[in-house]
CSV table of C-alpha atoms in Angstrom, one decimal:
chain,number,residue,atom,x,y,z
A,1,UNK,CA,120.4,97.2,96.0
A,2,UNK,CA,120.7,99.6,98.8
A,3,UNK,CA,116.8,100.4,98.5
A,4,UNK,CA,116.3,96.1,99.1
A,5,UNK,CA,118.4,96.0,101.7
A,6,UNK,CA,116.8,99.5,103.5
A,7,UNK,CA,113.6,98.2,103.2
A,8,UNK,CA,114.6,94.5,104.4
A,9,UNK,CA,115.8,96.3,107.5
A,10,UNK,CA,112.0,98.1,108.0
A,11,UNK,CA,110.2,95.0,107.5
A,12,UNK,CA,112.1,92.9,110.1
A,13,UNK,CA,110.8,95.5,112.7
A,14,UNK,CA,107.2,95.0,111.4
A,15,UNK,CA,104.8,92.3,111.9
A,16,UNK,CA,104.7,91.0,108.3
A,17,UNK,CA,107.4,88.2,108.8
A,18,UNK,CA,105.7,86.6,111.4
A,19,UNK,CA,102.2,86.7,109.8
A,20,UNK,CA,100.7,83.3,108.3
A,21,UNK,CA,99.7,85.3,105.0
A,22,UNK,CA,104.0,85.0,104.9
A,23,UNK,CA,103.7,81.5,105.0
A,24,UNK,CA,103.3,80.7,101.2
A,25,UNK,CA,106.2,83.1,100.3
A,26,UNK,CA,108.7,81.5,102.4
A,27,UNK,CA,107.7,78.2,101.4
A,28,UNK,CA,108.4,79.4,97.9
A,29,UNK,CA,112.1,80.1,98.9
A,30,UNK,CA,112.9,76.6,99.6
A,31,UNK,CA,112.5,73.5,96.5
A,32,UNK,CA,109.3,71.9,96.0
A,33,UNK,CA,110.4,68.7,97.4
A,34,UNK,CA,111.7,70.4,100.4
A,35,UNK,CA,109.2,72.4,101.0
A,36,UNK,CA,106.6,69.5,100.7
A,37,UNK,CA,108.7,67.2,103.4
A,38,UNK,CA,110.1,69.5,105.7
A,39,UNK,CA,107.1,71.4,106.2
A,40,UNK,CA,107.7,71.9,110.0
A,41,UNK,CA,111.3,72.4,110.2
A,42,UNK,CA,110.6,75.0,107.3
A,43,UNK,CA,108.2,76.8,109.5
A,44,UNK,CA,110.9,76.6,112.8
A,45,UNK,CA,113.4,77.9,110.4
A,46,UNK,CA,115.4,80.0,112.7
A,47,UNK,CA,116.2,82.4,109.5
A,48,UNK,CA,112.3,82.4,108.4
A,49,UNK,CA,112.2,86.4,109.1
A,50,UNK,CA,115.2,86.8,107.5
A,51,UNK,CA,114.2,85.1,104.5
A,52,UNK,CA,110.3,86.6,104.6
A,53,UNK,CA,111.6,89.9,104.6
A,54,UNK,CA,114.7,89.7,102.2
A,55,UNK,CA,112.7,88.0,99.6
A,56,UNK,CA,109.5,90.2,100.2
A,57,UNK,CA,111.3,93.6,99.9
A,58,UNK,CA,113.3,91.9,96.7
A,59,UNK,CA,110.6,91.0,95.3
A,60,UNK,CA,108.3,94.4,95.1
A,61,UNK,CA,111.9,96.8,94.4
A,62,UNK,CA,111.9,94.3,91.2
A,63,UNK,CA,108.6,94.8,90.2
A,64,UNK,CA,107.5,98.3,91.2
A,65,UNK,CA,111.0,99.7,91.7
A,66,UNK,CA,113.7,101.2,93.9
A,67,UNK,CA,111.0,104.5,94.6
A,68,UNK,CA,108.0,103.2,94.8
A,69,UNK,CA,107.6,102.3,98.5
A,70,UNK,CA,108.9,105.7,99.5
A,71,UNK,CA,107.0,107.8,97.1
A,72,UNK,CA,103.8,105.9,98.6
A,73,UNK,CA,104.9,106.3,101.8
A,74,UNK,CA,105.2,110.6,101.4
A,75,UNK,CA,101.9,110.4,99.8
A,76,UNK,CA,99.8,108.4,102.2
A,77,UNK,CA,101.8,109.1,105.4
A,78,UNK,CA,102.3,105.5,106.0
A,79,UNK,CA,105.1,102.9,106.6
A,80,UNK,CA,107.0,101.0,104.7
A,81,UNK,CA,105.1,97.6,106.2
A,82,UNK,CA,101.7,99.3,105.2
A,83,UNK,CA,103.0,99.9,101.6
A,84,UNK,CA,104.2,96.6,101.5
A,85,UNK,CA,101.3,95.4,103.3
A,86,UNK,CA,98.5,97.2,100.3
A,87,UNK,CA,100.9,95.6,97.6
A,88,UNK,CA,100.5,92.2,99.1
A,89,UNK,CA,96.9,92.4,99.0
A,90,UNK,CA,96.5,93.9,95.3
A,91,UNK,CA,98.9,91.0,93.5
A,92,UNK,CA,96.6,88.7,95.7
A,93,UNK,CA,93.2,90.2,95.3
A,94,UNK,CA,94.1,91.2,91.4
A,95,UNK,CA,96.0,87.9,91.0
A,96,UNK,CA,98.4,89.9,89.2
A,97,UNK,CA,100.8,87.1,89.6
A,98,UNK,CA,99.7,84.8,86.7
A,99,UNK,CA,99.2,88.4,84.8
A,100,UNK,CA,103.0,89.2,85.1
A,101,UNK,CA,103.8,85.5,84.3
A,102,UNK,CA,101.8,85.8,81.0
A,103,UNK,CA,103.6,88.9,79.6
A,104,UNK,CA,107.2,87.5,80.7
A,105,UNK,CA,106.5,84.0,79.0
A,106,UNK,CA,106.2,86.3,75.4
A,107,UNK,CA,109.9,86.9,76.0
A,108,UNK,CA,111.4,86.4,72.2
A,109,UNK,CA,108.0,86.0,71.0
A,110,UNK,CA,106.3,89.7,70.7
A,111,UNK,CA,108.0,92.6,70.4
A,112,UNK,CA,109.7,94.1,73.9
A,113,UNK,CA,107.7,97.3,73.2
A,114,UNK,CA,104.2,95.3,73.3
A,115,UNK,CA,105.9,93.4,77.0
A,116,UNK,CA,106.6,97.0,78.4
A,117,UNK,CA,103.2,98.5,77.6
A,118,UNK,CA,101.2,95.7,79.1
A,119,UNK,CA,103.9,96.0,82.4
A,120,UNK,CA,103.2,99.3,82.5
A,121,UNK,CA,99.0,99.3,82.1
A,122,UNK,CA,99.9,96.7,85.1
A,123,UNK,CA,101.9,98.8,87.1
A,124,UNK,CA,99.6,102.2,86.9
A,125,UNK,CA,96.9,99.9,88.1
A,126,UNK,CA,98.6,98.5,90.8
A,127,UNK,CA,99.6,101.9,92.4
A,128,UNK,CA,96.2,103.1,92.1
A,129,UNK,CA,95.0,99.7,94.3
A,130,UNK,CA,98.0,100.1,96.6
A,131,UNK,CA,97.0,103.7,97.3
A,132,UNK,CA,93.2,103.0,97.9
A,133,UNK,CA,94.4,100.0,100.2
A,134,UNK,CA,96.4,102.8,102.1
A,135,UNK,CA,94.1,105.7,102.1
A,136,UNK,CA,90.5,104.4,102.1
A,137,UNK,CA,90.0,101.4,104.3
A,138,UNK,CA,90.1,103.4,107.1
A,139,UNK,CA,92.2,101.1,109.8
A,140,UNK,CA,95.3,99.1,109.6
A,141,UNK,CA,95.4,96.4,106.9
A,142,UNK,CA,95.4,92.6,107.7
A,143,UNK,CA,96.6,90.8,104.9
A,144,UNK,CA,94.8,87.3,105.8
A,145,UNK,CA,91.4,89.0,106.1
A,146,UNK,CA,91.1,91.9,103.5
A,147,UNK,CA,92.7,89.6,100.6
A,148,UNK,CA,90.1,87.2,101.0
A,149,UNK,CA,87.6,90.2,101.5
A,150,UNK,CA,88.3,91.7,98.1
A,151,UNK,CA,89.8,88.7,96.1
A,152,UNK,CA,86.3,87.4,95.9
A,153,UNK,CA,84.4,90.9,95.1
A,154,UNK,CA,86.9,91.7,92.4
A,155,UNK,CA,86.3,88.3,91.1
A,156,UNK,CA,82.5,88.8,90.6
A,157,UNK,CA,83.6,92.4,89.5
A,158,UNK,CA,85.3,90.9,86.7
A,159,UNK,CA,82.8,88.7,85.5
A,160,UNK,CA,79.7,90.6,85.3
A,161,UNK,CA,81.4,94.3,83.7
A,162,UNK,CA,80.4,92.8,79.9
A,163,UNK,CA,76.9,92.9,81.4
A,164,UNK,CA,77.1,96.6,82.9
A,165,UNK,CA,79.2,98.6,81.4
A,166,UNK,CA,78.4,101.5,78.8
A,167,UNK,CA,78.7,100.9,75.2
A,168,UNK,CA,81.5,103.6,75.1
A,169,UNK,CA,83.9,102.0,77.9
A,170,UNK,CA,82.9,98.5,76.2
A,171,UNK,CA,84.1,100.0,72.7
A,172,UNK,CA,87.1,100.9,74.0
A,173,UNK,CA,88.0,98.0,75.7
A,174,UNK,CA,87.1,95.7,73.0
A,175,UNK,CA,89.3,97.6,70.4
A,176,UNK,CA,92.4,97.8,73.3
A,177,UNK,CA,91.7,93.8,73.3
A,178,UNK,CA,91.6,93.8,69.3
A,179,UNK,CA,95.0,96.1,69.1
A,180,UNK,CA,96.6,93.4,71.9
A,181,UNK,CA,96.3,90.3,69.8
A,182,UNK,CA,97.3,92.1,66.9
A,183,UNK,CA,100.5,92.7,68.9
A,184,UNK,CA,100.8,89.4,69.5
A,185,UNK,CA,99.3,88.6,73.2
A,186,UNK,CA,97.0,85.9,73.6
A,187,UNK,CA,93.4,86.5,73.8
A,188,UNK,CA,93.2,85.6,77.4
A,189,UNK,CA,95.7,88.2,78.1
A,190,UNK,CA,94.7,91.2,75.8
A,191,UNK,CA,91.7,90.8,78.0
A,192,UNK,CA,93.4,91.1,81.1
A,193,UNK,CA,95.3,93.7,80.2
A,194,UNK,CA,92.3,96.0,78.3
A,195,UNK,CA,90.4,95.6,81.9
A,196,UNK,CA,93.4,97.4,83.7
A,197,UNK,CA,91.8,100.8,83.5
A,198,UNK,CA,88.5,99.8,84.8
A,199,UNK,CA,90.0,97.9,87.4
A,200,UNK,CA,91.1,101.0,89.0
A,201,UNK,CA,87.6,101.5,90.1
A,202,UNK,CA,87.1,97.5,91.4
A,203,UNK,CA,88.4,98.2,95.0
A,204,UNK,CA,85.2,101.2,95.5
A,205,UNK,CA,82.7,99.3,93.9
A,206,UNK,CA,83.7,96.2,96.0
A,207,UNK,CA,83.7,98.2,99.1
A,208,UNK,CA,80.4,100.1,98.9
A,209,UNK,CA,79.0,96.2,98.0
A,210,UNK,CA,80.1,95.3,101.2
A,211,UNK,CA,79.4,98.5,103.4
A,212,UNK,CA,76.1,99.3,101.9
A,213,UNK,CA,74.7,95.5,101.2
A,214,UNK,CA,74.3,96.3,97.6
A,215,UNK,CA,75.4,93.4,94.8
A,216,UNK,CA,78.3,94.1,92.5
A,217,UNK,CA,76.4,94.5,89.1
A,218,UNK,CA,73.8,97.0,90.5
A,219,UNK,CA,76.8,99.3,91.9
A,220,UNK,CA,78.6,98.9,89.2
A,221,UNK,CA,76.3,99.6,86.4
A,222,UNK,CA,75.4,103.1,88.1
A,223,UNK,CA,78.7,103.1,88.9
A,224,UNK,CA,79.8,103.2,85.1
A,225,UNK,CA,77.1,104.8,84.0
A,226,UNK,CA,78.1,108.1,86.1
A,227,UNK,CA,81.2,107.8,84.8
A,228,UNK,CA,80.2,108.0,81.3
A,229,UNK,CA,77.8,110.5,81.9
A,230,UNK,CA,80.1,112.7,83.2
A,231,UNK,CA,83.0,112.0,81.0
A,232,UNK,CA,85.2,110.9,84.0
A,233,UNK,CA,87.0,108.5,82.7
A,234,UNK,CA,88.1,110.6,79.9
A,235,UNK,CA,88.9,113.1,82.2
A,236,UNK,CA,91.1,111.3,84.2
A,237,UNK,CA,92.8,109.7,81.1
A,238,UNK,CA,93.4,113.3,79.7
A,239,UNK,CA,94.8,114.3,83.3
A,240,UNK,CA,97.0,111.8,83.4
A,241,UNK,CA,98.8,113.2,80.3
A,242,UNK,CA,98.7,116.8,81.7
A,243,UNK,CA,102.7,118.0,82.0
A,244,UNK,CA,103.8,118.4,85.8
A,245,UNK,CA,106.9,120.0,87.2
A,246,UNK,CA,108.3,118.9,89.9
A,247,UNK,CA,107.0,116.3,92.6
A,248,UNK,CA,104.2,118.8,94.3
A,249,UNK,CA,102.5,119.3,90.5
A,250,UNK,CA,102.9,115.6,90.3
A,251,UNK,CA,101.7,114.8,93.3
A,252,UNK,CA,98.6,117.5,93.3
A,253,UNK,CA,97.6,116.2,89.6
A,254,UNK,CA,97.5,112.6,91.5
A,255,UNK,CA,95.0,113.5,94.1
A,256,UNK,CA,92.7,115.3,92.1
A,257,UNK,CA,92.6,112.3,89.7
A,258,UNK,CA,92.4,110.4,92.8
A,259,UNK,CA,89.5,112.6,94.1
A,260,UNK,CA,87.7,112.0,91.1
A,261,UNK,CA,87.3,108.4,91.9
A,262,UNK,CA,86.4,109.5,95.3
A,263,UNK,CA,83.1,111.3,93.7
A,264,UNK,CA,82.1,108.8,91.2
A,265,UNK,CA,81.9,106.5,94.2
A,266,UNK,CA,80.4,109.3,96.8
A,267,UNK,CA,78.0,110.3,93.8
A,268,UNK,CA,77.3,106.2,93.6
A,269,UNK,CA,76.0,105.7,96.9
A,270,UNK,CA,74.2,108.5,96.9
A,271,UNK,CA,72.2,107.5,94.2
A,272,UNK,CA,71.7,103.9,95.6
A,273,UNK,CA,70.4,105.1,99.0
A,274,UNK,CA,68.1,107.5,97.0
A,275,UNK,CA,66.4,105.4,95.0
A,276,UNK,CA,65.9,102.0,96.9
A,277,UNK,CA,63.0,101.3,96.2
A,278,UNK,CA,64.1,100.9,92.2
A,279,UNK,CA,66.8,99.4,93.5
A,280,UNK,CA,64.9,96.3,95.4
A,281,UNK,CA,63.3,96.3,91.6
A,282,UNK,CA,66.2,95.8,90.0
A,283,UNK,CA,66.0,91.9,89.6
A,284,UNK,CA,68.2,91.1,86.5
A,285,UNK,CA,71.0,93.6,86.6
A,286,UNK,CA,72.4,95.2,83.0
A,287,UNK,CA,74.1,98.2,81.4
A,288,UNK,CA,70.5,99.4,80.9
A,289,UNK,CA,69.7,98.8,84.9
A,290,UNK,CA,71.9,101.8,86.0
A,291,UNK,CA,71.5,104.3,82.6
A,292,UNK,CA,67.3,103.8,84.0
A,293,UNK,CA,68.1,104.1,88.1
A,294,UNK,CA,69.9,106.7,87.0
A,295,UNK,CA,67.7,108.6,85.0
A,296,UNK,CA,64.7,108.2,87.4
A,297,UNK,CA,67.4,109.9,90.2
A,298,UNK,CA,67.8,113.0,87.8
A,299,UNK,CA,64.6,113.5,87.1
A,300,UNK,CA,62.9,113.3,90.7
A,301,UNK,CA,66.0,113.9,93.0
A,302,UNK,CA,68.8,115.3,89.9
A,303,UNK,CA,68.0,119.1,90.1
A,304,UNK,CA,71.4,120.2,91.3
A,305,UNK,CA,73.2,117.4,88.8
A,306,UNK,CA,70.9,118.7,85.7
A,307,UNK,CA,72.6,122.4,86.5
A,308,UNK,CA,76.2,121.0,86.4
A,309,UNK,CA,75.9,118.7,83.4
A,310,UNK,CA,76.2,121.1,80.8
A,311,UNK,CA,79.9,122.1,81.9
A,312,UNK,CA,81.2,118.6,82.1
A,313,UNK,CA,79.6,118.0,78.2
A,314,UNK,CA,81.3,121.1,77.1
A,315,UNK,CA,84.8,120.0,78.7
A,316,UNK,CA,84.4,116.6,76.7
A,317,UNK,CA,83.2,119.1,73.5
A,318,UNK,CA,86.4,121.0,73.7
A,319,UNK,CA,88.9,118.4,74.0
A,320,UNK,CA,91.0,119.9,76.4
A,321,UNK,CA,91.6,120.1,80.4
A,322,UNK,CA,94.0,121.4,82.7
A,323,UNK,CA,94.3,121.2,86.5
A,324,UNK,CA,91.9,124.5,86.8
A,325,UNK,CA,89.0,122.4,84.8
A,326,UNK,CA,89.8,119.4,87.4
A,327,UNK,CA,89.6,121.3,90.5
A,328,UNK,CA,86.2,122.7,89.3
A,329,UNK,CA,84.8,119.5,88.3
A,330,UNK,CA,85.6,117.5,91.4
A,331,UNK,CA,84.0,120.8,93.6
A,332,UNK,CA,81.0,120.3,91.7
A,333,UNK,CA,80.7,116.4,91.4
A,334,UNK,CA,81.2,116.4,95.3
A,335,UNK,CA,78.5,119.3,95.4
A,336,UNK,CA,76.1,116.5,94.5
A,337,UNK,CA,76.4,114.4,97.3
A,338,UNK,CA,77.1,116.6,99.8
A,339,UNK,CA,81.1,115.1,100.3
């Protein structure tokens, strides 16, 4: 409570009540009928800040918690308003909404444990989007524009990853999907929630679509298939399970795995910009279109990469990591394209 009503406070001295994107959400407030006939006086209400801000703060302490703004906040350097502003856009963008609505309808229906785990897949995701928003865009966020900028890239993103995605991240989604309806969640939303770990990496692909002029399946079959030929997503999946102590481990753990991201998609464009002329090739785009773009790119261009290979196959070989292996890893992955 005191967190909702401290972060109430911060929002009423941003520019977030005021904005249209605000619109829908205090419209929401009011009853349907209401809100359909008194559309005007709605808008004039003289409480409409009030109400945008009480609501809005409410609503992401209830979903994300009491700390999340303000552990964002330490570990971007940002304000409240941008937090809440990078959490806007992701439930847009991500239409987490109807995601959340589909887990809390299997109330009395699946076991809480099953509810939980998908909440939490949900959650993970979410901060990782929230963060990018903060740390990657590169200028304040405008909630009108870079929703609709990303809502429809992340759309395409999700329809064509059956067509471009290794057979090893397609395994593993399909048996997190299988385990899902065994536990009782509809197809629809096994889907969903097996994608949340690849989602992590929509809001990079989107943006180097958009920056560089390249479509969605090309970038993210190369993408992915860096990612699997470096054993990074396994990597960051057995970071994320390394023990910490104390909020500097946690936090140093977090950009490292955060870092990692950064090079798959520095490593991406790299690649892309090397080999254009395979790229203007590339008319039909599959999980075979980036494993041969980026084959071609190791053996003509791939010299330094070739060296550095062996050490990321015998960290997958050994099964383990720790926060030494990371640091080396992400030196040598951002060795490779010179970030």
């Amino acid at each position: 409570s005191y967190a909702k009503i401290a972060y109430t406070r911060e929002f009423l001295d941003s520019d977030i009540p005021g904005s249209k994107a605000m619109e829908e959400r205090l419209f929401r407030y009011f009853p349907e009928k209401l809100a359909k006939k008194y559309t005007k006086e709605i808008l004039e209400h003289r409480l409409r800040h009030e109400i945008v801000a009480t609501t809005l703060a409410n609503g992401i302490v209830n979903r994300m918690g009491p700390d999340f703004i303000r552990d964002r906040m330490e570990r971007c350097g940002v304000s409240s308003a941008a937090v809440a502003k990078g959490y806007i856009i992701t439930r847009e963008a991500f239409k987490l909404r109807d995601i959340w609505s589909g887990i809390e309808q299997l109330d009395g229906k699946v076991p809480a444990m099953v509810q939980i785990k998908a909440l939490s897949e949900t959650t993970r995701m979410t901060e990782r989007a929230v963060t990018w928003f903060l740390t990657r865009i590169g200028r304040k966020l405008d909630i009108n524009q870079d929703t609709e900028l990303f809502e429809t890239g992340i759309q395409t993103f999700k329809e064509t990853l059956s067509n471009v995605i290794p057979s090893r991240l397609k395994d593993k989604i399909d048996l997190i999907v299988r385990n899902g309806t065994n536990e009782g969640l509809p197809m629809s939303l096994a889907r969903d929630i097996s994608l949340m770990p690849v989602l992590g990496s929509a809001c990079d692909i989107v943006r180097i679509s958009i920056d560089h002029g390249y479509d969605i399946p090309l970038v993210a079959s190369i993408y992915f298939d860096l990612g699997d030929r470096f054993n990074l997503d396994w990597m960051r999946e057995k970071a994320r399970q390394l023990p910490v102590e104390g909020q500097w481990s946690d936090q140093a753990l977090e950009g490292l795995v955060d870092q990692l991201y950064t090079c798959q998609a520095g490593l991406t464009i790299r690649i892309l910009n090397d080999m254009k002329k395979e790229v203007s090739k590339a008319k039909t785009v599959t999980k075979t279109t980036g494993q041969e773009i980026m084959q071609n790119w190791m053996d003509n261009r791939g010299d330094k990469a070739k060296i550095i290979e062996p050490f990321f196959a015998e960290i997958y070989r050994n099964g383990t990591l720790d926060i030494a292996m990371l640091i080396i890893a992400e030196q040598r992955l951002r060795s490779l394209y010179g970030g």
